[in-house]
CSV table of C-alpha atoms and ligand atoms in Angstrom, one decimal:
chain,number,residue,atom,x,y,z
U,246,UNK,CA,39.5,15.3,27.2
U,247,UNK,CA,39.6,13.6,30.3
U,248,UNK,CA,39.3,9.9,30.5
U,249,UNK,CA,37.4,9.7,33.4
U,250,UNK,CA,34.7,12.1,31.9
U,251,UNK,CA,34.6,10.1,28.3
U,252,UNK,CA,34.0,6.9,30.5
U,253,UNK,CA,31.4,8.2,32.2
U,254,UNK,CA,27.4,7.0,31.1
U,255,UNK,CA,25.6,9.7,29.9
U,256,UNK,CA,23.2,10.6,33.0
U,257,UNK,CA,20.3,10.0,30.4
U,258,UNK,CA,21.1,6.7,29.0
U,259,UNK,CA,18.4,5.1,30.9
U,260,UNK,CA,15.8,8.1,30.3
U,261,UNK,CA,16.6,7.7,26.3
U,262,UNK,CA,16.1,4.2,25.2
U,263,UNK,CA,16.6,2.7,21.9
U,264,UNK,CA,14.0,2.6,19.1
U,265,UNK,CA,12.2,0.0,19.3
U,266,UNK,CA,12.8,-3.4,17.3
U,267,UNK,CA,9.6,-4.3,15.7
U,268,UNK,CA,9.0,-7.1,13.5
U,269,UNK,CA,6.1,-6.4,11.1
U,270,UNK,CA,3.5,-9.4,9.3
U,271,UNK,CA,1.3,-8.7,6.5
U,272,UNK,CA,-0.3,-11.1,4.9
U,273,UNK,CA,-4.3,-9.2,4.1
U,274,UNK,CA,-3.8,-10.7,0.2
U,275,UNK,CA,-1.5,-12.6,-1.8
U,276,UNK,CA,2.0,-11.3,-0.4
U,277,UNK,CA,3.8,-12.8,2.5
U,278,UNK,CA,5.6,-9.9,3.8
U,279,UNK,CA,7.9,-9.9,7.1
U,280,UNK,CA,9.4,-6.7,7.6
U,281,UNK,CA,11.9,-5.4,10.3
U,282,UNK,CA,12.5,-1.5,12.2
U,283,UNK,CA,14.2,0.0,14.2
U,284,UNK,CA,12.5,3.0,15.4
U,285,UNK,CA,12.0,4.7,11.5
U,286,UNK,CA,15.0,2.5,10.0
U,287,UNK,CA,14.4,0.0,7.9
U,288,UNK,CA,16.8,-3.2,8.5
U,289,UNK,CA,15.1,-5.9,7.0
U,290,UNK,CA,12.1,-6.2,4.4
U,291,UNK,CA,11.4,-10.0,3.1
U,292,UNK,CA,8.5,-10.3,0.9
U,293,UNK,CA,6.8,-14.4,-0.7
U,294,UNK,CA,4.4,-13.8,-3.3
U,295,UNK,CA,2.4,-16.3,-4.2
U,296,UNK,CA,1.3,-14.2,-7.4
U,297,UNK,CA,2.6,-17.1,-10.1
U,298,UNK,CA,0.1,-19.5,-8.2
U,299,UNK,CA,-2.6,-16.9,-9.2
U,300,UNK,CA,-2.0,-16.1,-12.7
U,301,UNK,CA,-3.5,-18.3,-14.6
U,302,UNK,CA,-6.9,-17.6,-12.8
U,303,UNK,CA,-6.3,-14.2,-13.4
U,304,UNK,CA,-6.7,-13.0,-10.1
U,305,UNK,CA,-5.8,-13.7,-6.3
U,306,UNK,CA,-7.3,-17.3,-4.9
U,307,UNK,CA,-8.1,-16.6,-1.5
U,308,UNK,CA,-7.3,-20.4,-0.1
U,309,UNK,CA,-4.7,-20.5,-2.4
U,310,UNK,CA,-2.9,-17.5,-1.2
U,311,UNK,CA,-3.7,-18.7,2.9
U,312,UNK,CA,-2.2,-22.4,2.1
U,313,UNK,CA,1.0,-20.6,0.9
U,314,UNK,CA,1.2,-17.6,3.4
U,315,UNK,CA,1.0,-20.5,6.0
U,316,UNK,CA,4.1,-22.7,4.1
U,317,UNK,CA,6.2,-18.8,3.6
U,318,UNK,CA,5.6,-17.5,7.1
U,319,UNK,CA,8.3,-19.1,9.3
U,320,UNK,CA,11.0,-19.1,6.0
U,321,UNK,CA,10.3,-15.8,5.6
U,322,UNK,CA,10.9,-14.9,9.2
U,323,UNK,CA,14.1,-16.4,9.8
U,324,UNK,CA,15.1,-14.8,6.3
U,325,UNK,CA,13.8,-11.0,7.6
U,326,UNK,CA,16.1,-11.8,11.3
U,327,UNK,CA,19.3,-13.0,8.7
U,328,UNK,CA,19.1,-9.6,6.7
U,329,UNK,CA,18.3,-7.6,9.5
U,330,UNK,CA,21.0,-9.3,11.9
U,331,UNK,CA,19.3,-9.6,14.8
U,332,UNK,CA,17.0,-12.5,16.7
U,333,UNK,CA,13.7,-12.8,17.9
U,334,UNK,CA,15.1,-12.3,21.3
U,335,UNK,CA,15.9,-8.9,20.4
U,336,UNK,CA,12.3,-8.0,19.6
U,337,UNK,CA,10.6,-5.2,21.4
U,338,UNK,CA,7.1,-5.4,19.7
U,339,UNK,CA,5.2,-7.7,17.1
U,340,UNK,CA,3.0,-6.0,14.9
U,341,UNK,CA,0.4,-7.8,12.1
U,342,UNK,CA,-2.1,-6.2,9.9
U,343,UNK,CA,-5.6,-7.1,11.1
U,344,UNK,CA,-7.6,-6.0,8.4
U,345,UNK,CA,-9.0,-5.1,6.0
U,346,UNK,CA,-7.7,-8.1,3.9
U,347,UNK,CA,-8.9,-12.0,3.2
U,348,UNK,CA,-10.0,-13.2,5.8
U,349,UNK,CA,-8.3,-16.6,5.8
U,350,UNK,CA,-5.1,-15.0,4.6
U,351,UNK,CA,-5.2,-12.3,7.4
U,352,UNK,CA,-5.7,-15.3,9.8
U,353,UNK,CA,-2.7,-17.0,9.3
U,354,UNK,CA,-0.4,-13.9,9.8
U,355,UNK,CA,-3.1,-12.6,12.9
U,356,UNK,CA,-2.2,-16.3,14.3
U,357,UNK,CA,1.3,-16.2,13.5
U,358,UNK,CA,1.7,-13.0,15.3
U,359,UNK,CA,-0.2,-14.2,18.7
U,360,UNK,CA,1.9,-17.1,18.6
U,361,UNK,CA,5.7,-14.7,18.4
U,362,UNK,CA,3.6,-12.6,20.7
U,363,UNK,CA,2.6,-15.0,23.2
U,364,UNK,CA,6.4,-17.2,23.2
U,365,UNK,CA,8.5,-13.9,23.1
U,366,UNK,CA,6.3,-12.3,25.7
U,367,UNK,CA,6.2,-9.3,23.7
U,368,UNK,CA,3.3,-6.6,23.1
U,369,UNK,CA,1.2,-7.0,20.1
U,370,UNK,CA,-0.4,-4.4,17.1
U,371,UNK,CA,-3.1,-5.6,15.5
U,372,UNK,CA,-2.9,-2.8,12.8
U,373,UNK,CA,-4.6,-1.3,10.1
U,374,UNK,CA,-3.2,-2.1,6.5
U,375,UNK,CA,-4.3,1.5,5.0
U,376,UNK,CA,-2.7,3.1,8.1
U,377,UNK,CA,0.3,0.9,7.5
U,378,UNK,CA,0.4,2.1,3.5
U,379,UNK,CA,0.4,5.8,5.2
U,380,UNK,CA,3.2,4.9,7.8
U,381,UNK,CA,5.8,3.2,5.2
U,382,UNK,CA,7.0,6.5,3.9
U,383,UNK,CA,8.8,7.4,7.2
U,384,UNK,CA,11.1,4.6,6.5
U,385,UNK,CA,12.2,6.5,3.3
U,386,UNK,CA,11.2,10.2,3.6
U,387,UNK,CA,11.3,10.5,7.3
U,388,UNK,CA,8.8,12.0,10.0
U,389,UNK,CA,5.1,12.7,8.7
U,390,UNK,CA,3.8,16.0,8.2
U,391,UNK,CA,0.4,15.7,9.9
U,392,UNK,CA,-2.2,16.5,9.4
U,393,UNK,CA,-1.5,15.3,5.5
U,394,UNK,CA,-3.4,13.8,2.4
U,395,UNK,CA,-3.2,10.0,1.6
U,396,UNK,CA,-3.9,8.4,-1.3
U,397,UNK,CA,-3.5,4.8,-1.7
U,398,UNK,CA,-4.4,2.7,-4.5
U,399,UNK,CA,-4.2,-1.0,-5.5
U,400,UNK,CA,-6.1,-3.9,-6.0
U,401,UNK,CA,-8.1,-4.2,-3.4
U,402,UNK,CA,-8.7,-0.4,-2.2
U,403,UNK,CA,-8.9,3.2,-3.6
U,404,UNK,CA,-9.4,5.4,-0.7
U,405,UNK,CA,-8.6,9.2,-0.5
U,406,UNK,CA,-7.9,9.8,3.9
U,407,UNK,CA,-7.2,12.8,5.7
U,408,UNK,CA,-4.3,11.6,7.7
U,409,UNK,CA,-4.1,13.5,11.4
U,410,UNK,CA,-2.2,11.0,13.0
U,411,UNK,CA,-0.9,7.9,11.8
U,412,UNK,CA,-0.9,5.9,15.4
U,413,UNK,CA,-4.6,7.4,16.4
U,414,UNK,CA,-6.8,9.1,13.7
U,415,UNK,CA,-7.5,8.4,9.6
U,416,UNK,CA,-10.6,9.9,8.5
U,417,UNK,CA,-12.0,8.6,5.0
U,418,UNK,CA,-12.4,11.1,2.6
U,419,UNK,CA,-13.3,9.3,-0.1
U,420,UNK,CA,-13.2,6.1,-2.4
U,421,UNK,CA,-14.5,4.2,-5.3
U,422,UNK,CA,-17.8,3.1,-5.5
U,423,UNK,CA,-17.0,-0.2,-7.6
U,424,UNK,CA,-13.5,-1.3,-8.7
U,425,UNK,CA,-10.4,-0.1,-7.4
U,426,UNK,CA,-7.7,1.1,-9.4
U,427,UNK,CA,-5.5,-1.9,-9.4
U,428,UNK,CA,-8.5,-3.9,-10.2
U,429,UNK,CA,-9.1,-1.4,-13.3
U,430,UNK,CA,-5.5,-2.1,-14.4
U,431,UNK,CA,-5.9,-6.0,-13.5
U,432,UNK,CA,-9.5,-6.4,-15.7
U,433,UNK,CA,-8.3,-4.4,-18.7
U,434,UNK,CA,-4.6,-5.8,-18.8
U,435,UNK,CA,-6.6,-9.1,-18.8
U,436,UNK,CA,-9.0,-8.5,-21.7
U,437,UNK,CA,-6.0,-7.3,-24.0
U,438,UNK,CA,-4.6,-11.0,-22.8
U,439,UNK,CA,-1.5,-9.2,-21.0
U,440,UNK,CA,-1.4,-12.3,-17.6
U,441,UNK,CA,-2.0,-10.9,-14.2
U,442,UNK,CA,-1.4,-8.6,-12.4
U,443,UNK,CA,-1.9,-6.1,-15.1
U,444,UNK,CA,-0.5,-2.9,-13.7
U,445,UNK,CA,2.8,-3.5,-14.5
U,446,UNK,CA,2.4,-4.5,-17.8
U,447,UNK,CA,-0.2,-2.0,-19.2
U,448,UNK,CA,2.1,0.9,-17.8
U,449,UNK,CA,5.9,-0.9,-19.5
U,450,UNK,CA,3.6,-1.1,-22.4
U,451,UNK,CA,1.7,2.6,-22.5
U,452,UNK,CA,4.8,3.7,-22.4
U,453,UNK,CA,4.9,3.2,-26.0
U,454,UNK,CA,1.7,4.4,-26.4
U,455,UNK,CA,0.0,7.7,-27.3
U,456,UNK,CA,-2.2,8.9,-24.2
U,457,UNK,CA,-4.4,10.8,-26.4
U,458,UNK,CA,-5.0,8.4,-28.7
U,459,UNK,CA,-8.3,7.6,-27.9
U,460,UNK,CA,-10.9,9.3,-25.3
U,461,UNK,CA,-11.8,7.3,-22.8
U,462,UNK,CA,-14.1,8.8,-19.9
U,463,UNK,CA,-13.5,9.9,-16.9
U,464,UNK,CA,-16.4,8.9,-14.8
U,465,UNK,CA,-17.3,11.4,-11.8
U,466,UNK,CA,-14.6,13.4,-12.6
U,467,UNK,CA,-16.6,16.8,-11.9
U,468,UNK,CA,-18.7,16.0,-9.1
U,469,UNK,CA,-18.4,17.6,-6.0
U,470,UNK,CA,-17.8,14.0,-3.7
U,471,UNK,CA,-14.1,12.8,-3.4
U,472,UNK,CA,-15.2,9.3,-4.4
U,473,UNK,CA,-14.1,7.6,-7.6
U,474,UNK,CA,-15.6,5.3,-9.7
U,475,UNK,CA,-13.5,2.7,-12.6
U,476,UNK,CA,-16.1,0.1,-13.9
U,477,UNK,CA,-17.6,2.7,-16.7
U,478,UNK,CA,-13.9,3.6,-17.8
U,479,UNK,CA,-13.3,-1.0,-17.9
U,480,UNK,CA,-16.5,-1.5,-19.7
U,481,UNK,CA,-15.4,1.2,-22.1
U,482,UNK,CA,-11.9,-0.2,-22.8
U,483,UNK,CA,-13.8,-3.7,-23.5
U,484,UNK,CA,-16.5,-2.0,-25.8
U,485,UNK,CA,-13.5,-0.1,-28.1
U,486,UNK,CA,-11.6,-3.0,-28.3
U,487,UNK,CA,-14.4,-5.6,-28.9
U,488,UNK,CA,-15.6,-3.2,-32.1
U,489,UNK,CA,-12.0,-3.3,-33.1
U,490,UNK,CA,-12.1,-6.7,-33.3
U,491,UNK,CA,-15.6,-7.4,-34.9
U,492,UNK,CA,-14.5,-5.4,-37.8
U,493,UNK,CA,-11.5,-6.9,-37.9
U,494,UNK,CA,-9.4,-4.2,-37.4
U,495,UNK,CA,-5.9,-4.3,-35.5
U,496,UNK,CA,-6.1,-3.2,-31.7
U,497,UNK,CA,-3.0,-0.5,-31.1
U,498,UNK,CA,-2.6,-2.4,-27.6
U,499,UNK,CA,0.0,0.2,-26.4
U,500,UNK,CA,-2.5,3.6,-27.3
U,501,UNK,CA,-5.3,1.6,-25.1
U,502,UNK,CA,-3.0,1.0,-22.6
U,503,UNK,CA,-1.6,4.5,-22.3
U,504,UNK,CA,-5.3,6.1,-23.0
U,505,UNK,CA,-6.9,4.2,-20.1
U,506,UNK,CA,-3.8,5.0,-18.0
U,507,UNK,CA,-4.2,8.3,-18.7
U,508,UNK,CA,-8.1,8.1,-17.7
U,509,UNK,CA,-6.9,6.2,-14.5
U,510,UNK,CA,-4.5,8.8,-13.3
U,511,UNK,CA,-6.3,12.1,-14.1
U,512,UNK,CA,-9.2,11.0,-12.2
U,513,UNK,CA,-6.8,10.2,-9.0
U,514,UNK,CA,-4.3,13.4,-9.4
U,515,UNK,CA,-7.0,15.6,-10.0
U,516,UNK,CA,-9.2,14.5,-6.7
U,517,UNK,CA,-6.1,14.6,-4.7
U,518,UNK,CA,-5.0,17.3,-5.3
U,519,UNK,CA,-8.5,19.1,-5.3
U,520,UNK,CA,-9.1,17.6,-2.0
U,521,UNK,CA,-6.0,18.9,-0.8
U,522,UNK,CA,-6.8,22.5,-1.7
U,523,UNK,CA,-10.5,22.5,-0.4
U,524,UNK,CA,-9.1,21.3,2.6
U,525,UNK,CA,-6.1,23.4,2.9
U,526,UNK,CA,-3.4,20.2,3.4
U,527,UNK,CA,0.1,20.7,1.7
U,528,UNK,CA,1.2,17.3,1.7
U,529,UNK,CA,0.0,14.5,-0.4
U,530,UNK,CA,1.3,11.0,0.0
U,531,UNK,CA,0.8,8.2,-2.5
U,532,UNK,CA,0.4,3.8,-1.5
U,533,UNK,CA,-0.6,1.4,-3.0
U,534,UNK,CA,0.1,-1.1,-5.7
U,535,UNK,CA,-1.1,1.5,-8.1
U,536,UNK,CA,1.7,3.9,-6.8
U,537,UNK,CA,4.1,2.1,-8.0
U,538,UNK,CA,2.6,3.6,-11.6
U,539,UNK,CA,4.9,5.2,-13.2
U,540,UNK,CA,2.5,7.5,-14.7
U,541,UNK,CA,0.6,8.4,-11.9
U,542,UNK,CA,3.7,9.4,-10.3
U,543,UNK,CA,5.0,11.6,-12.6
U,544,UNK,CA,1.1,13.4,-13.2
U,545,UNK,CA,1.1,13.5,-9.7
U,546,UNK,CA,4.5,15.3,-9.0
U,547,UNK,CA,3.5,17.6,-12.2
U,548,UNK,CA,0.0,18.8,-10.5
U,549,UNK,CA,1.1,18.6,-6.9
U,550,UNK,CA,4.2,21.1,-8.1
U,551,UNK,CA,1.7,23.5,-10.0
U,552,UNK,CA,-0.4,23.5,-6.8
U,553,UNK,CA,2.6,24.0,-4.2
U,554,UNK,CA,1.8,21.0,-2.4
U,555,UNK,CA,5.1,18.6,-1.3
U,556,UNK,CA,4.5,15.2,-2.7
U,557,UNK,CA,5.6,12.0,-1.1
U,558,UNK,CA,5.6,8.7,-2.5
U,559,UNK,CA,7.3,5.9,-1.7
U,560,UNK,CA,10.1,3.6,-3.9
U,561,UNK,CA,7.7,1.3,-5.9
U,562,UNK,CA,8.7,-1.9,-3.3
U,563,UNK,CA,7.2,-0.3,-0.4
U,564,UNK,CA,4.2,1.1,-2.6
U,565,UNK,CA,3.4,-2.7,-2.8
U,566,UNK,CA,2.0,-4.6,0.1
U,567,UNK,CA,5.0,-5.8,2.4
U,568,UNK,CA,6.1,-6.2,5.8
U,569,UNK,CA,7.9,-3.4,6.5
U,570,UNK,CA,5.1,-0.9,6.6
U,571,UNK,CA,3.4,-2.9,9.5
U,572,UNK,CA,6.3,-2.9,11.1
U,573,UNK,CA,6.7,1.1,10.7
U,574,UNK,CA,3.7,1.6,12.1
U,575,UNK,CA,4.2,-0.7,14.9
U,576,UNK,CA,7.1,1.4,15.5
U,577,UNK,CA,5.5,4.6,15.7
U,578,UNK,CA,2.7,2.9,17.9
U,579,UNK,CA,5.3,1.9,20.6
U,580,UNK,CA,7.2,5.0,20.2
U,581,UNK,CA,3.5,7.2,20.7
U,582,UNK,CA,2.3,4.9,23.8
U,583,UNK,CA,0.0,3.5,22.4
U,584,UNK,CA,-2.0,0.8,24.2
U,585,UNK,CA,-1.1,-2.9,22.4
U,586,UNK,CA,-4.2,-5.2,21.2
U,587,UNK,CA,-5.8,-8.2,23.5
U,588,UNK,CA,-4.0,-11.4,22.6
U,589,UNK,CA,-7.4,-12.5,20.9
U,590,UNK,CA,-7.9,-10.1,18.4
U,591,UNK,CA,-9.0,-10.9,15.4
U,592,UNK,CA,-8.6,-10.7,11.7
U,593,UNK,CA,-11.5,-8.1,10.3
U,594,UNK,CA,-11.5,-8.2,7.1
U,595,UNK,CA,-13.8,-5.5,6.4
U,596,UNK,CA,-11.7,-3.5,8.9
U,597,UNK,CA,-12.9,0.0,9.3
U,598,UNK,CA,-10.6,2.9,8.6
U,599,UNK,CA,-10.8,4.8,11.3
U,600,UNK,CA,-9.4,1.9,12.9
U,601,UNK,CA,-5.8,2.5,13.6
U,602,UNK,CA,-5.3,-0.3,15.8
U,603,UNK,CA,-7.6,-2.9,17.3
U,604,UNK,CA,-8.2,-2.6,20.7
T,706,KG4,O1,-0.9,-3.0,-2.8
T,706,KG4,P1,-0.8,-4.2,-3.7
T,706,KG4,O2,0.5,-4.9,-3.8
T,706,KG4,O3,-1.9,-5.3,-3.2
T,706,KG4,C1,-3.2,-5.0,-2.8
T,706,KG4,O4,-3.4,-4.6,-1.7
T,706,KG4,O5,-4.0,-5.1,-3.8
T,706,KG4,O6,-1.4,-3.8,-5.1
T,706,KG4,C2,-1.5,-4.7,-6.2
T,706,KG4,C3,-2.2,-4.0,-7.4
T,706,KG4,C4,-2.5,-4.8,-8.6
T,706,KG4,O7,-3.8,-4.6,-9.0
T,706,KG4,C5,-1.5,-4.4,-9.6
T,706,KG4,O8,-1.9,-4.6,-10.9
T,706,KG4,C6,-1.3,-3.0,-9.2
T,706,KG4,O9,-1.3,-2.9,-7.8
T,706,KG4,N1,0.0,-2.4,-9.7
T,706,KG4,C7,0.1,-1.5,-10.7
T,706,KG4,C8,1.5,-1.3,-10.9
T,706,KG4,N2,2.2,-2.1,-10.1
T,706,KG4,C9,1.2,-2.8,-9.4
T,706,KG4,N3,-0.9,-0.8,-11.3
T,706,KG4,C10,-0.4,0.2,-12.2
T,706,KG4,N4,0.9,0.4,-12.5
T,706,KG4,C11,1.8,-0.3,-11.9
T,706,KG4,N5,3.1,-0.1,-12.2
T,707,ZN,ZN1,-2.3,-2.8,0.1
C-alpha cells in the first residue's frame, strides 16, 4: 500500500469522535463508588464501603455513611484515575446519582460532582440510580435491547420498570408495598443472629439448606398488580422460629434460610416473567443488591429459558451499588445528546422514576 495513502487522516476523523470519558459518583447509601467509561467500556470501577461501620446497628446509619462518603470521595477518585490511567483533564463528562438515595449521603457525592464539574469545566448528569442499575449491563453484555423488562432489587428498592429508553423513559410497573427484598434478607438474616447485611449470608448458608423444608407464604403472589409485598413472609420467618425456640426445639438455620429464599425469589421470577409476557417484552434484566442472589439467578435463568425470554444480569459487583453504572449511563446520555443538568441540582431523595435525569 502506498505510504502516502496510509498516512493520510481518515476524512472522518473529526466527524467520529471518541466515546466519551465519563467519570461516574454514587454515593445514594452506604457505598462510595467512583466508576470510570469510555463510551460502553469499563476502565475503572473503585468502590469504599462503609458497611463494617454499620454492622453492629444492623443496618445503614445515614450520618454515619455521609461523614465517611465525605472522608472516601477524593481517595477514591484518585484511586478510579490510577486504575483507569487517565486524569481528570481527560474527562469529557461528570455524572452523579441524584436520587433516590439518603439524602445527606447523596449530598456529598451531588456536591462533589458540582465541584469536578464546575473546576474541570465539564457538563454534568444528575442521574437516576434505578436508571443507572438498568444502564450497568452495557458495560458487560453490551447495547440494550429496548424496549426491555428491569428488575432491580436491594435494600432500599424493589421495583419492576418497563425500560423504553435508558437516557429518556422508565416507566414503573411495579414494586413492594413495604420492605424491599434486600431488607427481607437484611431483617431475617438478623433475627437468626447472622450480622448485616444479610443477603449474602442467608444465601452461602441456604445453600445447605432444603428449600422445601418448610412453607413459607408467598404474599400477593396471585394477584393481578405487579407489586410485591415481603413483611408477611419476615413476620412469618420470626413467628416459625420464635415457636421453635419456645419449645426448645433446634432451629435448622440453613432450611429457614433456603425456605424463605425460595419464597423471596418465586415471588420476583414469577412477576417478571409474567409481566414480561402480558406485556410482550423478551428481555429481562436483573440489578440490584439482591441480584447478586445466587438463587434468584439461577430461578430466574430456569423461568426466563422456559418462557423464551433472553435474561441479562449483571456479574454480582455491578449488581451492587457502584460507580461505574453512573458513569454508564452518563455515557449513554452524552453519547444520546442529552441535555446536562443546571449546576444547582439537587439531591432528591425520593427521586421519581421516570426521572432519567434532572433537568
Ligand atoms: O444495591 P445494594 O448494594 O444497595 C442498596 O441500594 O440497597 O443492595 C444491598 C442489599 C442488601 O440488603 C443485601 O443484603 C442484599 O442487597 N444482597 C443480597 C445478596 N448480596 C447483597 N441479598 C441476597 N443475596 C445476596 N447474595
Ligand atoms: Zn442500588
Amino acid at each position: 500500500m502506498c505510504s502516502a495513502v496510509r498516512d493520510r487522516p481518515a476524512p472522518y476523523a473529526d466527524a467520529v469522535p471518541d466515546p466519551p470519558l465519563v467519570l461516574g459518583i454514587e454515593t445514594s447509601c452506604d457505598e462510595t463508588g467512583i466508576g470510570i467509561v469510555r463510551g460502553t467500556t469499563l476502565l475503572a470501577d473503585a468502590v469504599a464501603s462503609s458497611v463494617e461501620e454499620h454492622a453492629r446497628f444492623g443496618g445503614v446509619v445515614p450520618e454515619v455513611a455521609s461523614r465517611a462518603h465525605l472522608e472516601a470521595m477524593v481517595p477514591t477518585v484518585h484511586r478510579a484515575l490510577d486504575t483507569a490511567g487517565v486524569t481528570l483533564g481527560d474527562l469529557d463528562a461528570v455524572a452523579v446519582t441524584a436520587g433516590p438515595g439518603l439524602a445527606g449521603a447523596l449530598l456529598v457525592g451531588v456536591a462533589a460532582a458540582k465541584a469536578y464539574s464546575l473546576a474541570l469545566d465539564l457538563p454534568l448528569y444528575g442521574v437516576n440510580h434505578l436508571a443507572a442499575h438498568v444502564a450497568v449491563d452495557v458495560l458487560e453484555h453490551g447495547p440494550l435491547p429496548e424496549p426491555c423488562l428491569a428488575m432491580l432489587v436491594s435494600g432500599g428498592h424493589s421495583s419492576l420498570l418497563l425500560v423504553e429508553d435508558v437516557t429518556a423513559t422508565m416507566s414503573p410497573l411495579g414494586a413492594t408495598v413495604d420492605d424491599a427484598a434486600g431488607e427481607a434478607f437484611d431483617k431475617v438474616a438478623r433475627l437468626l443472629g447472622l450480622g448485616f447485611p444479610g443477603g449474602p449470608a442467608v444465601d452461602r448458608l441456604a445453600k445447605g439448606g432444603d428449600r422445601q423444608a418448610i412453607s413459607f407464604p408467598r404474599s400477593m403472589m396471585r394477584d393481578d398488580s405487579y407489586d410485591v409485598s415481603f413483611s408477611g413472609l419476615k413476620t412469618a420467618v420470626a413467628r416459625w422460629v420464635e415457636a421453635r425456640q419456645a419449645a426448645g426445639e433446634h432451629v435448622p438455620v440453613a432450611d429457614v434460610c433456603a425456605s424463605f429464599q425460595e419464597a423471596v425469589v418465586d415471588v420476583l421470577t414469577g412477576k417478571a416473567v409474567r409481566a414480561c409476557r402480558d406485556q410482550g417484552i423478551g428481555t429481562l434484566l436483573l440489578g440490584g443488591g439482591v441480584a447478586a442472589n445466587s438463587r434468584l439467578r439461577s430461578l430466574a435463568e430456569q423461568r426466563c429459558a422456559a418462557a423464551g425470554i433472553a435474561l441479562r444480569v449483571p456479574r454480582p459487583g455491578l449488581c451492587t451499588d457502584n460507580g461505574a453504572m453512573v458513569a454508564a449511563l452518563g455515557a449513554r446520555l452524552v453519547a444520546a445528546g442529552a441535555a446536562p443538568s443546571p449546576l444547582d441540582l439537587p439531591a432528591d431523595s425520593a427521586m421519581d422514576v421516570r426521572v432519567v435525569v434532572s433537568a
